[in-house]
Amino acid sequence: MSADVAAGRLVQLFPEHGRTGRPMHVVCSHDHYRSTRLRSFVDFLVERFPPAPHT
């Protein structure tokens, strides 16, 4: 992914926030959740920001 950012194919949103460990929520309607594009985006978020382990 960093190669895509360096090449200008992707832009980083909110780089100042980084990985802060703060909760992140994705809210969408049930019908939109089935969208391939949205599902791909949610999969990306889960991969990039894995859920915190339960303590």
mmCIF file of C-alpha atoms in Angstrom:
data_model
loop_
_atom_site.group_PDB
_atom_site.id
_atom_site.type_symbol
_atom_site.label_atom_id
_atom_site.label_comp_id
_atom_site.label_asym_id
_atom_site.label_seq_id
_atom_site.Cartn_x
_atom_site.Cartn_y
_atom_site.Cartn_z
ATOM 1 C CA MET A 1 0.000 0.000 0.000
ATOM 2 C CA SER A 2 2.793 2.473 0.768
ATOM 3 C CA ALA A 3 4.016 2.076 -2.825
ATOM 4 C CA ASP A 4 0.586 3.168 -4.058
ATOM 5 C CA VAL A 5 0.694 6.227 -1.785
ATOM 6 C CA ALA A 6 4.220 7.070 -2.976
ATOM 7 C CA ALA A 7 3.132 6.716 -6.617
ATOM 8 C CA GLY A 8 0.108 8.955 -6.052
ATOM 9 C CA ARG A 9 -2.470 6.233 -6.791
ATOM 10 C CA LEU A 10 -3.749 6.472 -3.211
ATOM 11 C CA VAL A 11 -3.896 9.387 -0.824
ATOM 12 C CA GLN A 12 -3.752 9.007 2.925
ATOM 13 C CA LEU A 13 -6.687 10.541 4.770
ATOM 14 C CA PHE A 14 -6.021 12.003 8.200
ATOM 15 C CA PRO A 15 -2.331 10.978 8.389
ATOM 16 C CA GLU A 16 -1.983 12.911 11.637
ATOM 17 C CA HIS A 17 -4.273 10.431 13.370
ATOM 18 C CA GLY A 18 -2.398 7.240 12.491
ATOM 19 C CA ARG A 19 -3.139 4.222 14.639
ATOM 20 C CA THR A 20 -4.338 5.646 17.900
ATOM 21 C CA GLY A 21 -6.199 2.610 19.164
ATOM 22 C CA ARG A 22 -9.430 4.570 19.201
ATOM 23 C CA PRO A 23 -12.634 2.769 18.260
ATOM 24 C CA MET A 24 -13.761 2.997 14.666
ATOM 25 C CA HIS A 25 -17.288 2.302 13.498
ATOM 26 C CA VAL A 26 -18.668 1.852 10.009
ATOM 27 C CA VAL A 27 -22.364 2.592 9.805
ATOM 28 C CA CYS A 28 -24.403 1.746 6.732
ATOM 29 C CA SER A 29 -27.837 0.463 5.880
ATOM 30 C CA HIS A 30 -28.284 -3.287 5.624
ATOM 31 C CA ASP A 31 -28.986 -3.060 1.880
ATOM 32 C CA HIS A 32 -25.827 -1.068 1.173
ATOM 33 C CA TYR A 33 -23.694 -3.515 3.140
ATOM 34 C CA ARG A 34 -24.171 -5.996 0.304
ATOM 35 C CA SER A 35 -22.514 -3.633 -2.170
ATOM 36 C CA THR A 36 -19.258 -5.121 -3.450
ATOM 37 C CA ARG A 37 -17.481 -1.777 -3.217
ATOM 38 C CA LEU A 38 -18.600 -1.168 0.357
ATOM 39 C CA ARG A 39 -17.772 -4.728 1.405
ATOM 40 C CA SER A 40 -14.287 -4.332 -0.114
ATOM 41 C CA PHE A 41 -13.808 -1.068 1.771
ATOM 42 C CA VAL A 42 -14.914 -2.623 5.078
ATOM 43 C CA ASP A 43 -12.588 -5.590 4.471
ATOM 44 C CA PHE A 44 -9.749 -3.126 3.866
ATOM 45 C CA LEU A 45 -10.511 -1.287 7.115
ATOM 46 C CA VAL A 46 -10.570 -4.515 9.108
ATOM 47 C CA GLU A 47 -7.239 -5.549 7.570
ATOM 48 C CA ARG A 48 -5.620 -2.143 8.117
ATOM 49 C CA PHE A 49 -7.102 -1.530 11.568
ATOM 50 C CA PRO A 50 -7.681 -4.945 13.156
ATOM 51 C CA PRO A 51 -10.080 -5.085 16.098
ATOM 52 C CA ALA A 52 -8.436 -4.586 19.485
ATOM 53 C CA PRO A 53 -8.071 -7.767 21.515
ATOM 54 C CA HIS A 54 -10.612 -8.181 24.285
ATOM 55 C CA THR A 55 -9.123 -7.754 27.721
#
